Coordinates of C-alpha atoms and ligand atoms in Angstrom, one line a residue:
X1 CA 100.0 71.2 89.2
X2 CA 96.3 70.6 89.2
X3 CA 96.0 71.8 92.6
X4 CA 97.7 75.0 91.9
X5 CA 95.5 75.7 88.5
X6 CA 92.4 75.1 90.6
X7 CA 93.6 77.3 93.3
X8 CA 94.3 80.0 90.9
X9 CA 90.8 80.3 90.1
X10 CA 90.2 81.5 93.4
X11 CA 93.1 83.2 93.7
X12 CA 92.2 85.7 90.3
X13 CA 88.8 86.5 92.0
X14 CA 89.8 87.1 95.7
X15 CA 92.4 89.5 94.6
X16 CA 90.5 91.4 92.3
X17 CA 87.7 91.7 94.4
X18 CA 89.6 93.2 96.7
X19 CA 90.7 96.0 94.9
X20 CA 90.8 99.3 96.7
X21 CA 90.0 98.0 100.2
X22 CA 93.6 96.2 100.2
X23 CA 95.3 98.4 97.9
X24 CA 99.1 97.4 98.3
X25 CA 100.7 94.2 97.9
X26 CA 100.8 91.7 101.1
X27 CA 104.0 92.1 102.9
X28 CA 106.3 88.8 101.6
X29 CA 102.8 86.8 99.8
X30 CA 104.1 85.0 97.5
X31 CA 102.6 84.1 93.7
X32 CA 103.3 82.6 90.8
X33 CA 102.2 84.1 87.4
X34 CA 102.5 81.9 84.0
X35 CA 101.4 83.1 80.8
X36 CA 102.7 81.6 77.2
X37 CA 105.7 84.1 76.7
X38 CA 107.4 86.6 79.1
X39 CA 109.8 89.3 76.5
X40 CA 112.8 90.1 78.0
X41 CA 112.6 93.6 76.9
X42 CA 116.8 93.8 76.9
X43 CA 117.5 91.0 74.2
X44 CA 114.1 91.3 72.5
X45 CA 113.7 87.7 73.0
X46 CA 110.3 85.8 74.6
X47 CA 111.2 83.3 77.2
X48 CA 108.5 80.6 76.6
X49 CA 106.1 79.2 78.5
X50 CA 106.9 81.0 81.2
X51 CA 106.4 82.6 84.4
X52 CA 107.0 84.9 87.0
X53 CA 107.7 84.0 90.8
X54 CA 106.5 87.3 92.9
X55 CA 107.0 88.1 96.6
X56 CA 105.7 91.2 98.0
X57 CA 106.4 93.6 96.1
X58 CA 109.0 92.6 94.2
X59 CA 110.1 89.8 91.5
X60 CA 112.2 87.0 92.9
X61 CA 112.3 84.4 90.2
X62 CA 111.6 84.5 85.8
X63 CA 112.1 82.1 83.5
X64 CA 110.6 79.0 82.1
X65 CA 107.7 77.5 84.5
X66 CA 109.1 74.3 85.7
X67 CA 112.4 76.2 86.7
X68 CA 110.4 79.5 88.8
X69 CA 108.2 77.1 90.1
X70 CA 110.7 74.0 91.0
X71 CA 112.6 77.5 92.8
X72 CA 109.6 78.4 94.4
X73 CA 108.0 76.1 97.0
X74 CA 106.6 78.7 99.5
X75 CA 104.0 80.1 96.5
X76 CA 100.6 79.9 97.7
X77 CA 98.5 81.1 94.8
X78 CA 99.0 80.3 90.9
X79 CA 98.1 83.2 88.5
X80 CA 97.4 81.4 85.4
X81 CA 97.3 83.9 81.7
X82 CA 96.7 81.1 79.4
X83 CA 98.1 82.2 75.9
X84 CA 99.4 85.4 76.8
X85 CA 102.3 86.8 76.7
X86 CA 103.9 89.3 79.2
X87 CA 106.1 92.3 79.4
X88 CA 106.9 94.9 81.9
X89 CA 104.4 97.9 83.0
X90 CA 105.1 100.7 80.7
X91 CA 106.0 103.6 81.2
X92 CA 105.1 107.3 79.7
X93 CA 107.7 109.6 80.4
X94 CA 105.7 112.7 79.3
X95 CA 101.8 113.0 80.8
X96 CA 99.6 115.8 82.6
X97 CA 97.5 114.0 84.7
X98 CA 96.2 117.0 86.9
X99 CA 95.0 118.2 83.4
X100 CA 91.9 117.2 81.7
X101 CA 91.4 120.3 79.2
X102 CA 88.4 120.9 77.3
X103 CA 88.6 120.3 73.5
X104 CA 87.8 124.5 73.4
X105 CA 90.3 126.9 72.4
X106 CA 89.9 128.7 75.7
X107 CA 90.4 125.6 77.0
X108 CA 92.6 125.9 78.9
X109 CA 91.8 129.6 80.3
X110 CA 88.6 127.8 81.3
X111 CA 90.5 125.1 83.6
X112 CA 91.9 128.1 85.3
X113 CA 88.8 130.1 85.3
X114 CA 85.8 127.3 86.6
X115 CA 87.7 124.4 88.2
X116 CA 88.5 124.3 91.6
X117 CA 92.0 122.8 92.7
X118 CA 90.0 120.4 94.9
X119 CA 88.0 119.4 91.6
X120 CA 91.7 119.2 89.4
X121 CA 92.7 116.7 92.1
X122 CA 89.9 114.7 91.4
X123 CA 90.3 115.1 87.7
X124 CA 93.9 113.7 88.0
X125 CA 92.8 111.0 90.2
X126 CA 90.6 109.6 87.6
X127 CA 93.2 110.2 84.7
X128 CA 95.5 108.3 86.6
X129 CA 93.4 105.3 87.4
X130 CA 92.8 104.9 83.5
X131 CA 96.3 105.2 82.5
X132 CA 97.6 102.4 85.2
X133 CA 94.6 100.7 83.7
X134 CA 95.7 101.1 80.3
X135 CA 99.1 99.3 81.1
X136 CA 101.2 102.1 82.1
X137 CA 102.4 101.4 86.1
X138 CA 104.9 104.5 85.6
X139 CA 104.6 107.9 84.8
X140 CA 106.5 110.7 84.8
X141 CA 104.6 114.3 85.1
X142 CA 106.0 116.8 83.5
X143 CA 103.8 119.8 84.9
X144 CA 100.8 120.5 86.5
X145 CA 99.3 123.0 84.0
X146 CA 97.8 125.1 86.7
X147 CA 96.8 122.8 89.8
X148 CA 100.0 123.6 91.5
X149 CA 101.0 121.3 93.7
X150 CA 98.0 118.4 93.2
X151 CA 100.6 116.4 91.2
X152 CA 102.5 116.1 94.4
X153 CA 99.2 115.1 96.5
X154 CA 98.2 112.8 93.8
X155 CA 101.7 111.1 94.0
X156 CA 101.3 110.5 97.7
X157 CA 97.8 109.0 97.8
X158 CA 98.7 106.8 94.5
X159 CA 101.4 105.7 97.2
X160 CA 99.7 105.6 100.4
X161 CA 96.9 103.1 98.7
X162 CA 94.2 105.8 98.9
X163 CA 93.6 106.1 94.9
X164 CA 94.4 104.1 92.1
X165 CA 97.5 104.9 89.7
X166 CA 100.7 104.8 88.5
X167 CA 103.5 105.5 90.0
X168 CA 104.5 108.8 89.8
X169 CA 107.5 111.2 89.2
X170 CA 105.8 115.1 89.0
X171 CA 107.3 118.3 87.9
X172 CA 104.9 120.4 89.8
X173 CA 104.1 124.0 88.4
X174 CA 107.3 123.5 85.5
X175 CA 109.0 127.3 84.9
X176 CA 108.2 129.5 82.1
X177 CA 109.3 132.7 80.6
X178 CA 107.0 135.6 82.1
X179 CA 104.3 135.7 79.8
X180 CA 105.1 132.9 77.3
X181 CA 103.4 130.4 78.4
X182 CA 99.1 129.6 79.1
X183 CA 96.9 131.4 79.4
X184 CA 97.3 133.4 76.8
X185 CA 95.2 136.8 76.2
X186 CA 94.2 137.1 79.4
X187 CA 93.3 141.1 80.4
X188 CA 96.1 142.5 81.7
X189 CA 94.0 144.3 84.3
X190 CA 93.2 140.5 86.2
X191 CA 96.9 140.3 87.6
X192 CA 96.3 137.6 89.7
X193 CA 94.9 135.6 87.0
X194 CA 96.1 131.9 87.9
X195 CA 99.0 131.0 85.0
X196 CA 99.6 127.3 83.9
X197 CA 104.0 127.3 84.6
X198 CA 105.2 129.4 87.3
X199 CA 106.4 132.7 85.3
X200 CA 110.1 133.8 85.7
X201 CA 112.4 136.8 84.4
X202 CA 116.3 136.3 85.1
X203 CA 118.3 134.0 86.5
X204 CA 117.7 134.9 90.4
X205 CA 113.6 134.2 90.0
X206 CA 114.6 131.4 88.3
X207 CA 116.6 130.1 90.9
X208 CA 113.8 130.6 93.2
X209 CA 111.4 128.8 91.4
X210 CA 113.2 125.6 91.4
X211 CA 113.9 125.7 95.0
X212 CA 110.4 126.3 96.2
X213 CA 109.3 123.7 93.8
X214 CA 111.4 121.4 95.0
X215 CA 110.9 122.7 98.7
X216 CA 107.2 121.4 97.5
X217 CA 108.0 118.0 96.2
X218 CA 109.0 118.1 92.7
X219 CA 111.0 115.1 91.7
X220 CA 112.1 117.2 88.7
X221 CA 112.4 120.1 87.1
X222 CA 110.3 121.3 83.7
X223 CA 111.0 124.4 81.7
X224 CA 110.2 125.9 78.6
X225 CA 112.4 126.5 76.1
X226 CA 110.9 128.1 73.3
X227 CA 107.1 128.8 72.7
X228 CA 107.4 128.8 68.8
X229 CA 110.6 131.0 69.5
X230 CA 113.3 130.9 72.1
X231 CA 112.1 131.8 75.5
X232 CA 113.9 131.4 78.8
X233 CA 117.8 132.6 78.2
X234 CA 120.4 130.0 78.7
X235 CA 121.7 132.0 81.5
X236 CA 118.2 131.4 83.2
X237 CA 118.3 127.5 82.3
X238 CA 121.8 127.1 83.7
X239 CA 120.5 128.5 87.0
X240 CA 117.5 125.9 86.7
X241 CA 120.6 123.0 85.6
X242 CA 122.5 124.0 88.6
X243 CA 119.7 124.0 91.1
X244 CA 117.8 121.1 89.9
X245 CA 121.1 118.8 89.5
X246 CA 122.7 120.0 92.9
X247 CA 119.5 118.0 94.7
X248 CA 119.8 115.3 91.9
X249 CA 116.8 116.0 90.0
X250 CA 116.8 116.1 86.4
X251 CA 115.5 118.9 84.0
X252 CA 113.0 118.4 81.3
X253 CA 112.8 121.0 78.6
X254 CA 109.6 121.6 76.6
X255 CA 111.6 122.8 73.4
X256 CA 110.3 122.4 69.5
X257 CA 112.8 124.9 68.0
X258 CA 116.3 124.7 66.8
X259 CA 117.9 127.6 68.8
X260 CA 115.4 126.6 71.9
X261 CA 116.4 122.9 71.6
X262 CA 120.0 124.1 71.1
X263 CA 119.9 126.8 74.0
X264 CA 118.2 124.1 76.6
X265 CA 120.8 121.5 75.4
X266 CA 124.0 124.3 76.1
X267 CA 122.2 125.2 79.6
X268 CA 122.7 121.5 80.5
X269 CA 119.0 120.2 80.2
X270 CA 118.6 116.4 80.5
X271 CA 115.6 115.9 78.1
X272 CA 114.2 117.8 75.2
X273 CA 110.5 117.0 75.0
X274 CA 108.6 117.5 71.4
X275 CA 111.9 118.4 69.7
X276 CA 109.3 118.6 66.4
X277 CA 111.9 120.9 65.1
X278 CA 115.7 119.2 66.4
X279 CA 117.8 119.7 63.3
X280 CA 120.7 117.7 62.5
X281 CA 123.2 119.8 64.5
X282 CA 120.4 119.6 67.8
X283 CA 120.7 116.1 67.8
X284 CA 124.0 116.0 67.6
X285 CA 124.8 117.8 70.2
X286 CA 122.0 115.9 72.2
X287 CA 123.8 112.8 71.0
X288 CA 127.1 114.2 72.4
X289 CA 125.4 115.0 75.8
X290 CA 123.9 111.9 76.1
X291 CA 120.4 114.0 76.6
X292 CA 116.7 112.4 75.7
X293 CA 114.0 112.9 73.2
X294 CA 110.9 112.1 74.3
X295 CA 108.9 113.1 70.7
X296 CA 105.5 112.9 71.5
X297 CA 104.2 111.9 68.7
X298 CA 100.4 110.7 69.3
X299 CA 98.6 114.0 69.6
X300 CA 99.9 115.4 66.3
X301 CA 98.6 112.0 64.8
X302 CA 95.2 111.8 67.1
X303 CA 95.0 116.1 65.9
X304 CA 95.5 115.1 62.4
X305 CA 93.1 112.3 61.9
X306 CA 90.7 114.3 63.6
X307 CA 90.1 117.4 61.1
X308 CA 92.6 116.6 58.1
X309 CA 91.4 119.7 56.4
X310 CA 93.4 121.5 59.0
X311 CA 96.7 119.6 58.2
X312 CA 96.8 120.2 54.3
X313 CA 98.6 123.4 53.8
X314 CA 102.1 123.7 52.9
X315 CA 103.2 124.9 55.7
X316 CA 101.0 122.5 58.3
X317 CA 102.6 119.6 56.1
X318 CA 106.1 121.2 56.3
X319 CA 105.9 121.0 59.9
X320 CA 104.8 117.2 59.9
X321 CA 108.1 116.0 57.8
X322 CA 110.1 117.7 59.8
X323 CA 108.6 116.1 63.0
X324 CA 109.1 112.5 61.2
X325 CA 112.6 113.6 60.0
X326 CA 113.8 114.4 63.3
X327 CA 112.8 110.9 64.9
X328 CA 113.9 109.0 61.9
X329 CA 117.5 111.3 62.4
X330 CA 117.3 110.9 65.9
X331 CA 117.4 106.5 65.4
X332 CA 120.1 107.0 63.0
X333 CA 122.5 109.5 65.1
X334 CA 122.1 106.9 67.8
X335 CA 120.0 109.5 70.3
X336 CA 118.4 108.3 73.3
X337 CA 115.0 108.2 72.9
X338 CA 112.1 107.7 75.2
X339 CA 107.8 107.4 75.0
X340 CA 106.0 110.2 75.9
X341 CA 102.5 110.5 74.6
X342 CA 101.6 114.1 76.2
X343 CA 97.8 113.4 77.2
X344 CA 96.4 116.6 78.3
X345 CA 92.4 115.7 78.1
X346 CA 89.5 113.4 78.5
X347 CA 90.2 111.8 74.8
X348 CA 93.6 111.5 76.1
X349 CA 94.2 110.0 79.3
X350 CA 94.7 106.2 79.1
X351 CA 95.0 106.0 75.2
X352 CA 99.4 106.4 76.0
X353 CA 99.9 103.4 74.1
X354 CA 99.2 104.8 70.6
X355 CA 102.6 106.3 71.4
X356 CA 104.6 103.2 70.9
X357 CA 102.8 102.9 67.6
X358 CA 103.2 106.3 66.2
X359 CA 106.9 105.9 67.1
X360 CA 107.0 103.2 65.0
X361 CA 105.2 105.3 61.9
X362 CA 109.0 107.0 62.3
X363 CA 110.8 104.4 61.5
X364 CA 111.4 102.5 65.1
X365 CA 111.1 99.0 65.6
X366 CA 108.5 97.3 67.5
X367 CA 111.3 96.5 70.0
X368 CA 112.6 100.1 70.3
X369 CA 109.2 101.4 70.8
X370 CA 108.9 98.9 73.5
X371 CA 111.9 100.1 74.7
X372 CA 111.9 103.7 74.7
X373 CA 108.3 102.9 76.9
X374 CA 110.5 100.3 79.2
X375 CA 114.1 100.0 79.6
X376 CA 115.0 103.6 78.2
X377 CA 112.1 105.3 80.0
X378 CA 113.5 103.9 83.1
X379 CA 117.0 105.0 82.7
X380 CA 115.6 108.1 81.6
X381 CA 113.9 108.7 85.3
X382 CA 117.4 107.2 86.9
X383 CA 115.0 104.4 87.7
X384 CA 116.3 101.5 86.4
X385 CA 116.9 99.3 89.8
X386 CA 113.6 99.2 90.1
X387 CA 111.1 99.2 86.9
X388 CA 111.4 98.7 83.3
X389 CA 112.2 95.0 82.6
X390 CA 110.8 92.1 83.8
X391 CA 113.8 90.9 86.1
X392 CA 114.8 89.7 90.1
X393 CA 114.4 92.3 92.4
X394 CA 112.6 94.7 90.2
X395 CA 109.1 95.2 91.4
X396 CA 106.8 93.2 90.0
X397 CA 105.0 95.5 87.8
X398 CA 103.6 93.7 84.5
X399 CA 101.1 93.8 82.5
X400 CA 100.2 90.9 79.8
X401 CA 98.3 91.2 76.2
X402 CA 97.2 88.8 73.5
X403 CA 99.6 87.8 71.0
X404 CA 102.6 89.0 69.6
X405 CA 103.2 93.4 70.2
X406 CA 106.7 92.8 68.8
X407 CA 104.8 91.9 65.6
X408 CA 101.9 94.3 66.0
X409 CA 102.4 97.2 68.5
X410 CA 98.8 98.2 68.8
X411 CA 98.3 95.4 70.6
X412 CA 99.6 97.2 73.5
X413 CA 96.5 99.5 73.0
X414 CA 94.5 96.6 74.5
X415 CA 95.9 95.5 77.6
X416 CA 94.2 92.4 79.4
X417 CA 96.5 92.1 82.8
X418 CA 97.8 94.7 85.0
X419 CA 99.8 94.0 88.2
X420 CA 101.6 96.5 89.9
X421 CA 104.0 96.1 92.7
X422 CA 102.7 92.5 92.9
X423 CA 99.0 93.5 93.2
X424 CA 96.8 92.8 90.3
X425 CA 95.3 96.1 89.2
X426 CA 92.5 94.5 86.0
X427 CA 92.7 91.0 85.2
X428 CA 90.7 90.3 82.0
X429 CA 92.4 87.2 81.3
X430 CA 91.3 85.1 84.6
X431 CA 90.1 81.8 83.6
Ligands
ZN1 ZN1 103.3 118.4 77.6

């Protein structure tokens, strides 16, 4: 044993250093990882001095040390965590990472109007090297807000080794309703103004706009409900369904209405995102459908404690009950629910964790927090073979913090460890 601690000295170090020159895990090395505690995500209980036998890519071995490492003769480095305790690489099931929008209320027009798309790649490069570093080795993009296709670029060098990132499922342009969507107010003279979703009107454009998206590389399909009101029809949104489903990709519906969350739900939608305004009989039908809601939370709460004064009307803190009512009714009608923290700028990007604790501000657990950013998020993406629990043949994408998240979930705001697919991303804990 004393040989392996000393070598993983050396070991912490050499990898690290290496960084971006030898971005992907060694084909078949093979390491050991202890820490104090490993949470299996699926019982909600810690396996105990533990650790984590990786090769490649991939996990082969968890459990208690002596067992992984008694099954595990051919490890030639020893990752050693000390008193920390381990879970699997989150996941956010609701970012924009090819957006980094001014905190302007032309914002957003101003993306459009001054950014090249070579400079929005760049922008999305560095939002997604924060978010792996914050802990989350998994995202799903659920549209590019105006850089097209970089989502898909962005994907592909995250995957190649060239940048640094999660990995990625993107939605590309997402779908709108012509004219209900950003940017808003634009002269109607500048008709080839650039526009955030790719605009539609009737099923047949519709139709198109899923095909060339995922002609383009969208691993699935986002629309818009509602934009305060009802938007695209449900005829349009079964047309979306049907295309999307037909080359098994799943459809994610921006919706905070009852008739829009209600209409997306009918057309056969697979998530509602937001879903500030799901009433009872939305979530019971999304209950009956087996369809997500991804609530995002966090920027309400991040909006709120930023200029109160803006949140004390009747009608602002109407709006804010009903977004807590429809998560705590969600939990008790048994709805699927999954994290989604909607980071759109600077302020944004790598703070996804403050998710999991504004979810539990509704009346989750700890454990279903975790979850909904794990296990749930996974099944969500139909990616549950590969990511969201700490478990053989999963890759071996972990990240570790200090002390106990289960009893305090910010801690998950302050992640120390990051591995992903068996190469250590930040290591703060190397000792
Ligand atoms: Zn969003």
């Amino acid at each position: 044993m004393r040989n392996r601690r000393a070598l993983a000295c050396v070991a912490g170090a050499f990898i690290s250093g290496l960084g971006f020159a030898q971005p992907l895990a060694q084909p078949n090395q093979a390491l050991i990882i202890r820490a104090a505690r490993v949470l299996d995500v699926r019982s909600g209980v810690y396996i105990n001095g533990a650790a984590v036998y990786v090769v490649g890519e991939r996990v082969k071995a968890v459990g208690t040390a002596a067992d992984v490492i008694r099954g595990a003769p051919t490890a030639t480095m020893v990752i050693d965590l000390g008193d920390a305790t381990l879970l699997p690489g989150l996941i956010d099931c609701h970012t924009h990472l090819m957006a980094r929008t001014a905190d302007d209320p032309n914002g957003y027009a101003l993306n459009l109007l001054t950014k090249s798309q070579a400079y929005r790649a760049l922008e999305g490069a560095a939002n997604a090297r924060v978010t792996i570093e914050a802990g989350f080795t998994t995202v799903r993009d659920v549209e590019s807000e105006g850089s097209m296709y970089a989502d898909v670029a962005l994907r592909d060098a995250i995957n190649a080794g060239l940048v640094e990132g999660p990995r990625m499922r993107v939605a590309t342009r997402g779908i709108a309703a012509l004219g209900q969507y950003y940017p808003f107010g634009i002269s109607p003279d500048l008709t080839d103004f650039p526009t955030g979703a790719q605009m539609v009107s009737g099923p047949e454009e519709a139709r198109r706009a899923v095909r060339e998206q995922i002609g383009h590389g969208a691993d699935l399909i986002k629309v818009y409900a509602d934009w305060r009101y009802p938007t695209l029809t449900i005829a349009e949104m079964q047309v979306i369904v049907e295309e999307a489903h037909k080359a098994k990709r799943k459809v994610a519906a921006h919706a905070t209405t009852p008739e829009g969350i209600r209409n997306a739900v009918l057309a056969g939608v697979d998530s509602i995102e937001h879903g500030h305004g799901a009433d009872r009989a939305d979530l019971e039908l999304m209950k009956s459908r087996g369809v997500y809601l991804v609530p995002t939370l966090s920027g309400i709460d991040a909006s709120v404690a930023k200029s109160p004064n803006n949140w004390t009307s009747a009608k602002a803190q109407a709006f804010l009950e009903t977004m807590r009512q429809s998560v705590v009714m969600a939990k008790a009608l048994g709805v699927k629910i999954a994290d989604g923290s909607d980071p759109a700028s600077a302020a944004g990007h790598g703070r996804n964790a403050k998710e999991l604790e504004a979810m539990t501000r509704r009346g989750l657990t700890p454990l279903e927090a975790v979850r909904a950013a794990t296990s749930s998020a996974a099944d969500l993406m139909d990616w549950s073979d590969d990511i969201g629990a700490v478990e053989a043949g999963k890759y071996a994408d972990l990240i570790a913090v200090q002390g106990d998240p289960i009893a305090d979930i910010t801690i998950l705001q302050h992640v120390k460890f990051v591995m992903k697919g068996g190469r250590v991303v930040k290591n703060e804990l190397a000792h």
